Amino acid sequence: MSLCPFTGRPGHRVGLPGPRRQYPALIYGVEVQRQRPRKVPIGDCFLKRLNVYLLLLFSVTTWGGSFVAARMVLDPAAASVAGSGAGPAGVTTLTPIMLSVARSALASVILLPALVHQHLRVRRIEPRDAAAFLILGQLAVTVYFWLQYQGVRLTNAGVSSLVVVGLIPIATLLIASLVERTALGWRKTLAVALGLAGVAVVAGQKGLAVTVESGFLLGSVCLAADAVCFAIYTVAIRRLSSRYATMEITSAVHVSGTAGLLALATVEGGWQSFSRLAPVQWVAIAYLALACTIGAYLCYNYAVSRLEAGKAAVWIYLEPLVASVLGVLLLGETVTVHTFAGGVIIFASLYFTQRT
């Protein structure tokens, strides 16, 4: 007899005899071990499976809304439309560095105790790995959020989500191939080419001249670099994922990245801006830190532990749709023909990525 992964009740064991086999899965670059799925009575697992899908829907909806929440804090016009109570000229906004600090510091208040508990009670972080966590924290938090919020500020919520979410798996595929020195093959090469073409269509919709006025193009470049940055992190973190728990890796990377952001914010200055933020902007910051960084992440990883990784991963591609819809409803953004066409091309590239 085996236990149903959703209810914990006994179910019917199927497959070959012998001990349960373990199958690794990569979730945002972190390798986790999960038992081989077993056939169990449908009635016993239906409600639990429904709860898993609801958690996935909550996660991707929350992450899609993160791009809208960031716009409320970074862009005066977006904050005004969202209900700050003042026109764009009277709205205080934060720089990308300051928003990154606010989000990461608030989340670290919760993640730091979890990291200390893991370090003291579960598994100590080895000194040679502490340096790796410090470097990866600057890559996956400091640089990642700075690039993302620069892109969000200069473009809009829908474009930001489309470029970042669409390019991360493609960039990861390319970088992993370069690191492992393996040939891509024609399907993977086509996927990479289509992904780059889709980003070019989205980024070039307001002209290709790199000037002060063409902030949209610069923002699109920042978003593409943001996806590459996270892809590098995804490939680099695999060595640590075999020795540390997912929560411990996340906490260590996030806390070390917050330290780097605080150092940059001290040099940049502008702390007085926090005292002039509108209530809706503080709500947006709390949403980014608590709902997106902690709540949605925990729900997603719980769902992944109860569902096949492939079935859970495809839900991530709903983020651009959620971000675009919320951007239209809450911020008055528009979805252009170029954005739609570029999105179709990017998702075509993701199709070939999944097929391989």
Coordinates of N, CA and C in Angstrom, one line a residue, residues 44-280:
D44 N -10.9 10.2 -3.5 CA -10.2 10.6 -2.3 C -9.3 11.9 -2.5
C45 N -8.9 12.1 -3.7 CA -7.9 13.1 -4.0 C -8.5 14.4 -4.7
F46 N -9.8 14.3 -5.1 CA -10.4 15.4 -5.9 C -10.3 16.7 -5.2
L47 N -10.8 16.8 -4.0 CA -10.8 18.1 -3.3 C -9.4 18.6 -3.0
K48 N -8.5 17.7 -2.6 CA -7.1 18.1 -2.4 C -6.4 18.6 -3.7
R49 N -6.7 17.9 -4.8 CA -6.2 18.4 -6.1 C -6.7 19.7 -6.4
L50 N -8.0 19.9 -6.2 CA -8.6 21.2 -6.5 C -7.9 22.3 -5.6
N51 N -7.7 22.0 -4.4 CA -7.0 23.0 -3.5 C -5.6 23.4 -4.1
V52 N -4.9 22.4 -4.6 CA -3.6 22.6 -5.2 C -3.7 23.5 -6.4
Y53 N -4.7 23.3 -7.3 CA -4.8 24.2 -8.4 C -5.2 25.6 -8.0
L54 N -6.0 25.7 -6.9 CA -6.3 27.1 -6.4 C -5.1 27.8 -5.9
L55 N -4.2 27.0 -5.2 CA -3.0 27.6 -4.8 C -2.1 28.1 -5.9
L56 N -2.0 27.3 -7.0 CA -1.3 27.7 -8.2 C -1.9 29.0 -8.8
L57 N -3.2 29.0 -8.9 CA -3.9 30.2 -9.4 C -3.6 31.4 -8.6
F58 N -3.6 31.2 -7.2 CA -3.3 32.4 -6.4 C -1.8 32.8 -6.6
S59 N -0.9 31.9 -6.7 CA 0.5 32.3 -6.9 C 0.7 33.1 -8.2
V60 N 0.2 32.6 -9.3 CA 0.5 33.2 -10.6 C -0.3 34.6 -10.7
T61 N -1.5 34.6 -10.1 CA -2.2 35.9 -10.1 C -1.5 36.9 -9.2
T62 N -0.9 36.5 -8.1 CA -0.2 37.4 -7.2 C 1.1 37.9 -7.9
W63 N 1.8 37.0 -8.5 CA 3.0 37.4 -9.2 C 2.7 38.3 -10.4
G64 N 1.6 38.0 -11.1 CA 1.2 38.9 -12.2 C 0.9 40.3 -11.7
G65 N 0.3 40.4 -10.6 CA 0.0 41.7 -10.0 C 1.2 42.4 -9.5
S66 N 2.3 41.7 -9.3 CA 3.5 42.4 -8.8 C 4.0 43.5 -9.7
F67 N 3.8 43.3 -11.0 CA 4.3 44.3 -12.0 C 3.4 45.6 -11.9
V68 N 2.1 45.4 -11.6 CA 1.2 46.5 -11.5 C 1.5 47.3 -10.2
A69 N 1.7 46.5 -9.1 CA 2.1 47.1 -7.8 C 3.4 47.9 -7.9
A70 N 4.3 47.4 -8.6 CA 5.6 48.1 -8.8 C 5.4 49.4 -9.5
R71 N 4.6 49.4 -10.5 CA 4.3 50.6 -11.3 C 3.7 51.7 -10.4
M72 N 2.8 51.3 -9.4 CA 2.2 52.3 -8.6 C 3.2 53.0 -7.7
V73 N 4.3 52.4 -7.4 CA 5.4 53.0 -6.6 C 6.4 53.7 -7.4
L74 N 6.6 53.3 -8.7 CA 7.7 53.8 -9.5 C 7.3 54.9 -10.4
D75 N 6.0 54.9 -10.9 CA 5.6 55.8 -11.9 C 4.5 56.8 -11.3
P76 N 4.7 58.1 -11.4 CA 3.7 59.0 -10.9 C 2.3 58.9 -11.5
A77 N 2.3 58.8 -12.8 CA 1.0 58.6 -13.5 C 0.3 57.4 -13.0
A78 N 1.0 56.3 -12.9 CA 0.3 55.0 -12.5 C -0.2 55.2 -11.1
A79 N 0.6 55.8 -10.2 CA 0.1 56.0 -8.8 C -1.1 56.9 -8.7
S80 N -1.1 57.9 -9.6 CA -2.3 58.8 -9.6 C -3.6 58.1 -10.1
V81 N -3.4 57.3 -11.1 CA -4.6 56.5 -11.7 C -5.1 55.5 -10.6
A82 N -4.1 54.9 -9.9 CA -4.5 53.9 -8.9 C -5.2 54.4 -7.7
G83 N -5.2 55.7 -7.5 CA -5.9 56.3 -6.4 C -5.1 56.9 -5.3
S84 N -4.0 57.5 -5.6 CA -3.2 58.1 -4.6 C -3.8 59.4 -4.0
G85 N -4.8 60.0 -4.7 CA -5.4 61.2 -4.2 C -4.8 62.5 -4.7
A86 N -3.8 62.4 -5.6 CA -3.2 63.6 -6.2 C -2.9 63.4 -7.6
G87 N -2.6 64.4 -8.3 CA -2.2 64.3 -9.7 C -0.8 63.8 -9.8
P88 N -0.4 63.5 -11.0 CA 1.0 63.0 -11.2 C 2.1 63.9 -10.7
A89 N 1.8 65.2 -10.8 CA 2.9 66.2 -10.3 C 3.0 66.2 -8.8
G90 N 1.9 65.8 -8.1 CA 2.0 65.8 -6.6 C 2.2 64.4 -6.0
V91 N 2.6 63.4 -6.8 CA 2.8 62.1 -6.3 C 4.3 61.8 -6.1
T92 N 4.6 61.3 -4.9 CA 6.0 60.9 -4.6 C 6.3 59.4 -5.1
T93 N 7.4 59.2 -5.7 CA 7.7 57.9 -6.2 C 9.1 57.5 -5.6
L94 N 9.4 56.2 -5.7 CA 10.7 55.7 -5.3 C 11.5 55.3 -6.5
T95 N 12.8 55.3 -6.3 CA 13.7 54.9 -7.3 C 13.7 53.3 -7.3
P96 N 14.1 52.7 -8.4 CA 14.2 51.2 -8.4 C 15.0 50.6 -7.2
I97 N 16.1 51.3 -6.8 CA 16.8 50.8 -5.7 C 16.0 50.9 -4.4
M98 N 15.4 52.0 -4.2 CA 14.6 52.2 -3.0 C 13.4 51.2 -2.9
L99 N 12.8 51.0 -4.0 CA 11.7 50.0 -4.0 C 12.2 48.6 -3.7
S100 N 13.3 48.3 -4.3 CA 13.9 47.0 -4.1 C 14.3 46.8 -2.6
V101 N 14.8 47.9 -2.0 CA 15.2 47.8 -0.6 C 13.9 47.6 0.3
A102 N 12.9 48.4 0.0 CA 11.7 48.3 0.8 C 11.1 46.9 0.7
R103 N 11.0 46.3 -0.5 CA 10.4 45.0 -0.6 C 11.3 43.9 0.0
S104 N 12.6 44.0 -0.2 CA 13.5 42.9 0.3 C 13.7 43.0 1.8
A105 N 13.8 44.2 2.4 CA 13.9 44.4 3.8 C 12.7 43.9 4.6
L106 N 11.5 44.2 4.1 CA 10.3 43.8 4.7 C 10.2 42.3 4.7
A107 N 10.5 41.7 3.5 CA 10.5 40.2 3.4 C 11.5 39.5 4.3
S108 N 12.7 40.2 4.4 CA 13.8 39.6 5.2 C 13.5 39.6 6.7
V109 N 12.6 40.4 7.1 CA 12.1 40.4 8.5 C 11.6 39.0 8.9
I110 N 10.9 38.4 7.9 CA 10.3 37.0 8.1 C 11.3 35.9 7.7
L111 N 12.1 36.2 6.6 CA 13.0 35.1 6.1 C 14.2 35.0 7.0
L112 N 14.7 36.0 7.6 CA 15.9 35.9 8.4 C 15.7 34.9 9.6
P113 N 14.6 35.0 10.4 CA 14.4 34.0 11.5 C 14.4 32.6 10.9
A114 N 13.8 32.4 9.7 CA 13.7 31.1 9.1 C 15.1 30.6 8.8
L115 N 15.9 31.5 8.3 CA 17.3 31.1 7.9 C 18.1 30.7 9.2
V116 N 17.9 31.5 10.2 CA 18.6 31.2 11.5 C 18.2 29.9 12.1
H117 N 16.9 29.6 12.0 CA 16.4 28.3 12.5 C 17.0 27.2 11.7
Q118 N 17.0 27.3 10.4 CA 17.6 26.2 9.5 C 19.0 26.0 9.8
H119 N 19.7 27.1 10.0 CA 21.2 27.1 10.2 C 21.5 26.4 11.6
L120 N 20.7 26.7 12.6 CA 21.0 26.2 14.0 C 20.4 24.9 14.2
R121 N 19.2 24.6 13.7 CA 18.5 23.4 14.1 C 18.5 22.3 13.0
V122 N 18.7 22.7 11.8 CA 18.5 21.7 10.7 C 19.9 21.4 10.1
R123 N 20.5 22.3 9.4 CA 21.8 22.1 8.7 C 22.5 23.4 8.7
R124 N 23.7 23.4 9.1 CA 24.6 24.6 9.1 C 25.1 24.9 7.7
I125 N 25.2 26.2 7.4 CA 25.7 26.6 6.1 C 27.2 26.5 6.2
E126 N 27.9 25.7 5.3 CA 29.3 25.6 5.3 C 30.0 26.9 4.9
P127 N 31.1 27.2 5.5 CA 31.8 28.5 5.1 C 32.0 28.7 3.6
R128 N 32.4 27.6 2.9 CA 32.7 27.7 1.5 C 31.4 28.0 0.7
D129 N 30.2 27.7 1.3 CA 29.0 27.9 0.6 C 28.4 29.3 1.0
A130 N 28.9 29.9 2.1 CA 28.4 31.2 2.5 C 28.8 32.2 1.5
A131 N 30.0 32.1 0.9 CA 30.5 33.1 -0.1 C 29.6 32.9 -1.4
A132 N 29.3 31.7 -1.7 CA 28.4 31.5 -2.9 C 27.1 32.1 -2.7
F133 N 26.5 31.9 -1.5 CA 25.2 32.5 -1.3 C 25.3 34.0 -1.3
L134 N 26.3 34.6 -0.9 CA 26.5 36.1 -0.9 C 26.6 36.6 -2.3
I135 N 27.3 35.9 -3.2 CA 27.4 36.3 -4.6 C 26.1 36.1 -5.3
L136 N 25.5 35.0 -5.1 CA 24.2 34.7 -5.8 C 23.1 35.6 -5.3
G137 N 23.2 36.1 -4.0 CA 22.2 37.1 -3.5 C 22.3 38.4 -4.3
Q138 N 23.5 38.8 -4.6 CA 23.7 40.1 -5.4 C 23.2 39.9 -6.8
L139 N 23.3 38.7 -7.3 CA 22.8 38.4 -8.7 C 21.3 38.3 -8.8
A140 N 20.7 37.5 -7.8 CA 19.3 37.1 -7.9 C 18.4 38.1 -7.2
V141 N 19.0 39.0 -6.4 CA 18.1 40.0 -5.7 C 18.5 41.4 -6.0
T142 N 19.8 41.8 -5.7 CA 20.2 43.1 -6.0 C 20.1 43.5 -7.4
V143 N 20.9 42.8 -8.3 CA 20.9 43.2 -9.7 C 19.5 42.9 -10.4
Y144 N 19.0 41.7 -10.0 CA 17.7 41.3 -10.6 C 16.6 42.3 -10.4
F145 N 16.3 42.7 -9.1 CA 15.2 43.6 -8.9 C 15.5 45.0 -9.4
W146 N 16.8 45.4 -9.4 CA 17.1 46.7 -9.9 C 16.8 46.8 -11.4
L147 N 17.2 45.8 -12.2 CA 16.9 45.7 -13.6 C 15.4 45.6 -13.8
Q148 N 14.7 44.8 -13.1 CA 13.3 44.6 -13.3 C 12.5 45.9 -13.0
Y149 N 12.9 46.6 -12.0 CA 12.1 47.8 -11.7 C 12.5 49.0 -12.6
Q150 N 13.7 48.9 -13.1 CA 14.0 49.9 -14.1 C 13.2 49.7 -15.4
G151 N 13.0 48.4 -15.7 CA 12.2 48.1 -16.9 C 10.7 48.4 -16.7
V152 N 10.2 48.0 -15.5 CA 8.8 48.3 -15.1 C 8.5 49.8 -15.2
R153 N 9.5 50.6 -14.7 CA 9.3 52.1 -14.6 C 9.2 52.7 -16.0
L154 N 10.0 52.1 -17.0 CA 10.1 52.7 -18.3 C 9.2 52.1 -19.3
T155 N 8.6 51.0 -19.0 CA 7.6 50.4 -20.0 C 6.2 50.3 -19.4
N156 N 5.6 49.2 -19.2 CA 4.4 49.0 -18.4 C 4.3 47.6 -17.9
A157 N 3.2 47.4 -17.1 CA 3.1 46.1 -16.4 C 3.1 44.9 -17.4
G158 N 2.2 45.0 -18.4 CA 2.1 43.9 -19.3 C 3.4 43.5 -20.1
V159 N 4.0 44.6 -20.6 CA 5.3 44.3 -21.4 C 6.4 43.7 -20.4
S160 N 6.4 44.3 -19.2 CA 7.4 43.8 -18.3 C 7.3 42.3 -18.0
S161 N 6.0 41.9 -17.7 CA 5.8 40.5 -17.4 C 6.0 39.6 -18.6
L162 N 5.6 40.1 -19.8 CA 5.8 39.3 -21.0 C 7.3 39.0 -21.3
V163 N 8.1 40.1 -21.2 CA 9.5 39.9 -21.5 C 10.2 39.0 -20.5
V164 N 10.0 39.3 -19.2 CA 10.7 38.6 -18.1 C 10.3 37.1 -18.1
V165 N 9.0 36.9 -18.0 CA 8.5 35.5 -17.9 C 8.8 34.7 -19.2
G166 N 8.6 35.4 -20.3 CA 8.9 34.7 -21.6 C 10.3 34.3 -21.8
L167 N 11.2 35.2 -21.4 CA 12.6 35.0 -21.7 C 13.4 34.1 -20.7
I168 N 12.9 34.0 -19.5 CA 13.7 33.3 -18.5 C 13.9 31.8 -18.9
P169 N 12.9 31.1 -19.3 CA 13.2 29.7 -19.7 C 14.1 29.6 -20.9
I170 N 13.9 30.5 -21.9 CA 14.8 30.5 -23.1 C 16.2 30.8 -22.8
A171 N 16.4 31.9 -21.9 CA 17.8 32.2 -21.5 C 18.4 31.1 -20.7
T172 N 17.7 30.5 -19.9 CA 18.2 29.4 -19.1 C 18.7 28.2 -20.0
L173 N 17.9 27.9 -21.0 CA 18.2 26.9 -22.0 C 19.5 27.2 -22.7
L174 N 19.7 28.5 -23.1 CA 20.9 28.9 -23.8 C 22.1 28.8 -22.9
I175 N 22.0 29.4 -21.7 CA 23.1 29.5 -20.8 C 23.6 28.1 -20.3
A176 N 22.6 27.2 -20.0 CA 22.9 25.9 -19.6 C 23.6 25.1 -20.7
S177 N 23.3 25.4 -22.0 CA 23.9 24.7 -23.1 C 25.4 25.2 -23.2
L178 N 25.6 26.5 -23.0 CA 27.0 27.1 -23.0 C 27.8 26.6 -21.9
V179 N 27.3 26.5 -20.7 CA 28.0 26.0 -19.6 C 28.4 24.5 -19.7
E180 N 27.4 23.7 -20.1 CA 27.6 22.3 -20.2 C 28.3 21.9 -21.6
R181 N 28.4 22.9 -22.5 CA 29.1 22.7 -23.8 C 28.4 21.6 -24.6
T182 N 27.1 21.7 -24.6 CA 26.3 20.8 -25.4 C 25.6 21.5 -26.5
A183 N 25.4 20.8 -27.7 CA 24.7 21.5 -28.8 C 23.2 21.7 -28.5
L184 N 22.7 22.8 -29.0 CA 21.3 23.1 -28.8 C 20.4 22.2 -29.6
G185 N 20.8 21.9 -30.9 CA 19.9 21.2 -31.8 C 19.0 22.2 -32.5
W186 N 18.3 21.8 -33.5 CA 17.6 22.7 -34.3 C 16.3 23.2 -33.6
R187 N 15.7 22.4 -32.8 CA 14.5 22.9 -32.1 C 14.8 23.9 -31.1
K188 N 15.8 23.7 -30.3 CA 16.2 24.6 -29.3 C 16.8 25.9 -29.9
T189 N 17.5 25.8 -31.0 CA 18.0 27.0 -31.7 C 16.9 27.8 -32.2
L190 N 15.9 27.2 -32.7 CA 14.7 27.9 -33.2 C 13.9 28.6 -32.1
A191 N 13.9 27.9 -30.9 CA 13.2 28.5 -29.8 C 13.9 29.7 -29.3
V192 N 15.3 29.7 -29.2 CA 16.0 30.9 -28.8 C 15.9 32.0 -29.8
A193 N 15.9 31.7 -31.1 CA 15.8 32.7 -32.2 C 14.4 33.4 -32.1
L194 N 13.3 32.6 -32.0 CA 12.0 33.1 -31.9 C 11.8 34.0 -30.6
G195 N 12.4 33.5 -29.5 CA 12.3 34.3 -28.3 C 12.9 35.7 -28.5
L196 N 14.1 35.8 -29.1 CA 14.8 37.0 -29.3 C 14.0 37.9 -30.3
A197 N 13.4 37.3 -31.3 CA 12.6 38.0 -32.3 C 11.4 38.6 -31.6
G198 N 10.7 37.9 -30.7 CA 9.6 38.4 -30.0 C 9.9 39.5 -29.1
V199 N 11.0 39.5 -28.4 CA 11.4 40.6 -27.6 C 11.8 41.8 -28.5
A200 N 12.4 41.6 -29.6 CA 12.7 42.7 -30.5 C 11.4 43.4 -31.0
V201 N 10.4 42.6 -31.3 CA 9.1 43.2 -31.7 C 8.5 44.1 -30.6
V202 N 8.5 43.5 -29.4 CA 7.9 44.3 -28.3 C 8.7 45.5 -27.9
A203 N 10.1 45.4 -27.9 CA 10.9 46.5 -27.5 C 11.0 47.6 -28.6
G204 N 10.8 47.2 -29.8 CA 10.9 48.2 -30.9 C 9.7 48.9 -31.3
Q205 N 8.6 48.8 -30.5 CA 7.3 49.4 -30.9 C 7.3 50.9 -30.8
K206 N 8.2 51.5 -30.1 CA 8.3 52.9 -30.0 C 9.6 53.5 -30.6
G207 N 10.1 52.8 -31.5 CA 11.4 53.3 -32.2 C 12.6 52.6 -31.6
L208 N 13.6 52.6 -32.4 CA 14.9 51.9 -32.0 C 16.0 52.8 -31.7
A209 N 15.8 54.1 -31.6 CA 16.8 55.1 -31.3 C 17.0 55.1 -29.8
V210 N 18.2 54.9 -29.3 CA 18.5 54.9 -27.9 C 18.7 56.4 -27.5
T211 N 17.7 57.1 -27.1 CA 17.8 58.4 -26.6 C 17.1 58.6 -25.3
V212 N 17.2 59.8 -24.7 CA 16.6 60.0 -23.4 C 15.1 59.8 -23.5
E213 N 14.5 60.2 -24.7 CA 13.1 60.1 -24.9 C 12.6 58.6 -25.1
S214 N 13.5 57.8 -25.6 CA 13.2 56.4 -25.9 C 13.4 55.5 -24.7
G215 N 12.8 55.9 -23.6 CA 12.9 55.1 -22.4 C 12.3 53.7 -22.5
F216 N 11.3 53.6 -23.4 CA 10.7 52.3 -23.6 C 11.7 51.2 -24.0
L217 N 12.5 51.6 -25.0 CA 13.5 50.6 -25.5 C 14.5 50.3 -24.4
L218 N 15.0 51.3 -23.7 CA 15.9 51.0 -22.6 C 15.3 50.1 -21.6
G219 N 14.0 50.4 -21.2 CA 13.4 49.5 -20.3 C 13.3 48.1 -20.7
S220 N 13.0 47.9 -22.0 CA 12.9 46.6 -22.6 C 14.2 45.8 -22.5
V221 N 15.3 46.6 -22.8 CA 16.7 46.0 -22.7 C 16.9 45.6 -21.2
C222 N 16.5 46.4 -20.3 CA 16.7 46.1 -18.9 C 16.0 44.8 -18.5
L223 N 14.7 44.7 -19.0 CA 13.9 43.5 -18.7 C 14.6 42.2 -19.3
A224 N 15.1 42.4 -20.6 CA 15.8 41.2 -21.2 C 17.0 40.8 -20.4
A225 N 17.8 41.8 -19.9 CA 19.0 41.6 -19.1 C 18.5 40.9 -17.8
D226 N 17.4 41.4 -17.3 CA 16.9 40.8 -16.0 C 16.6 39.3 -16.2
A227 N 16.0 38.9 -17.3 CA 15.8 37.5 -17.5 C 17.1 36.7 -17.6
V228 N 18.1 37.3 -18.3 CA 19.4 36.6 -18.4 C 20.0 36.5 -17.1
C229 N 19.9 37.5 -16.2 CA 20.4 37.5 -14.9 C 19.9 36.3 -14.1
F230 N 18.5 36.2 -14.1 CA 17.9 35.1 -13.4 C 18.3 33.7 -14.0
A231 N 18.5 33.7 -15.3 CA 18.9 32.4 -15.9 C 20.2 32.0 -15.4
I232 N 21.2 32.9 -15.3 CA 22.5 32.6 -14.8 C 22.4 32.1 -13.4
Y233 N 21.6 32.7 -12.6 CA 21.4 32.3 -11.2 C 20.8 30.9 -11.2
T234 N 19.8 30.6 -12.0 CA 19.2 29.3 -12.1 C 20.2 28.2 -12.4
V235 N 21.1 28.4 -13.3 CA 22.2 27.4 -13.6 C 23.2 27.3 -12.5
A236 N 23.5 28.5 -11.9 CA 24.6 28.4 -10.9 C 24.1 27.8 -9.6
I237 N 22.8 27.9 -9.3 CA 22.3 27.4 -8.0 C 22.2 25.9 -7.9
R238 N 22.3 25.2 -9.0 CA 22.1 23.8 -9.0 C 23.1 23.1 -8.1
R239 N 24.3 23.6 -8.0 CA 25.3 22.9 -7.1 C 24.9 22.9 -5.7
L240 N 24.3 24.0 -5.2 CA 23.9 24.1 -3.8 C 22.5 23.4 -3.5
S241 N 21.7 23.2 -4.6 CA 20.4 22.7 -4.4 C 20.4 21.2 -3.9
S242 N 21.5 20.5 -4.1 CA 21.6 19.1 -3.7 C 22.0 19.0 -2.2
R243 N 22.4 20.1 -1.6 CA 22.9 20.0 -0.2 C 22.0 20.8 0.8
Y244 N 21.2 21.7 0.3 CA 20.4 22.6 1.2 C 18.9 22.5 0.7
A245 N 18.0 22.8 1.7 CA 16.6 22.8 1.5 C 16.2 24.0 0.7
T246 N 15.1 24.0 0.0 CA 14.7 25.1 -0.8 C 14.5 26.4 0.0
M247 N 13.8 26.2 1.1 CA 13.6 27.4 2.0 C 14.9 28.0 2.5
E248 N 15.8 27.2 2.8 CA 17.1 27.7 3.3 C 17.9 28.4 2.2
I249 N 17.8 27.9 1.0 CA 18.5 28.6 -0.2 C 17.8 29.9 -0.4
T250 N 16.5 29.9 -0.5 CA 15.7 31.2 -0.7 C 16.0 32.2 0.3
S251 N 16.0 31.8 1.6 CA 16.3 32.8 2.7 C 17.7 33.3 2.6
A252 N 18.7 32.5 2.4 CA 20.1 32.9 2.4 C 20.3 33.8 1.2
V253 N 19.8 33.5 0.1 CA 20.0 34.4 -1.1 C 19.3 35.7 -0.9
H254 N 18.1 35.7 -0.4 CA 17.3 36.9 -0.2 C 17.9 37.8 0.8
V255 N 18.4 37.3 2.0 CA 18.9 38.1 3.0 C 20.3 38.7 2.6
S256 N 21.1 37.9 1.9 CA 22.4 38.5 1.4 C 22.2 39.5 0.3
G257 N 21.1 39.3 -0.5 CA 20.8 40.3 -1.5 C 20.3 41.6 -0.9
T258 N 19.5 41.5 0.2 CA 19.0 42.7 0.9 C 20.2 43.5 1.4
A259 N 21.2 42.8 1.9 CA 22.4 43.6 2.4 C 23.1 44.4 1.3
G260 N 23.2 43.8 0.1 CA 23.7 44.5 -1.0 C 22.9 45.7 -1.4
L261 N 21.5 45.5 -1.4 CA 20.6 46.6 -1.7 C 20.7 47.8 -0.7
L262 N 20.9 47.4 0.6 CA 21.0 48.5 1.6 C 22.3 49.3 1.4
A263 N 23.4 48.6 1.0 CA 24.6 49.3 0.7 C 24.4 50.3 -0.5
L264 N 23.8 49.9 -1.5 CA 23.5 50.7 -2.7 C 22.6 51.9 -2.3
A265 N 21.6 51.6 -1.5 CA 20.7 52.7 -1.1 C 21.3 53.7 -0.2
T266 N 22.3 53.3 0.6 CA 23.0 54.3 1.4 C 23.8 55.2 0.5
V267 N 24.4 54.7 -0.5 CA 25.2 55.6 -1.5 C 24.2 56.5 -2.3
E268 N 23.1 55.9 -2.7 CA 22.2 56.7 -3.5 C 21.4 57.8 -2.8
G269 N 21.0 57.4 -1.5 CA 20.3 58.4 -0.7 C 18.8 58.4 -1.1
G270 N 18.1 59.4 -0.6 CA 16.6 59.5 -0.9 C 15.7 58.8 0.0
W271 N 16.2 58.6 1.3 CA 15.4 57.9 2.3 C 14.1 58.7 2.6
Q272 N 14.2 60.0 2.5 CA 13.1 60.9 2.9 C 11.9 60.6 2.0
S273 N 12.0 60.0 0.9 CA 10.9 59.7 0.0 C 9.9 58.8 0.6
F274 N 10.3 57.9 1.5 CA 9.4 57.0 2.2 C 8.3 57.8 3.0
S275 N 8.7 58.9 3.6 CA 7.7 59.6 4.5 C 6.7 60.3 3.7
R276 N 6.8 60.4 2.3 CA 5.8 61.1 1.5 C 5.0 60.2 0.6
L277 N 5.2 58.9 0.8 CA 4.4 58.0 0.0 C 2.9 58.0 0.4
A278 N 2.1 57.8 -0.6 CA 0.6 57.7 -0.4 C 0.3 56.3 0.2
P279 N -0.8 56.2 0.9 CA -1.2 54.9 1.5 C -1.3 53.8 0.5
V280 N -1.8 54.1 -0.7 CA -1.9 53.0 -1.7 C -0.6 52.5 -2.1

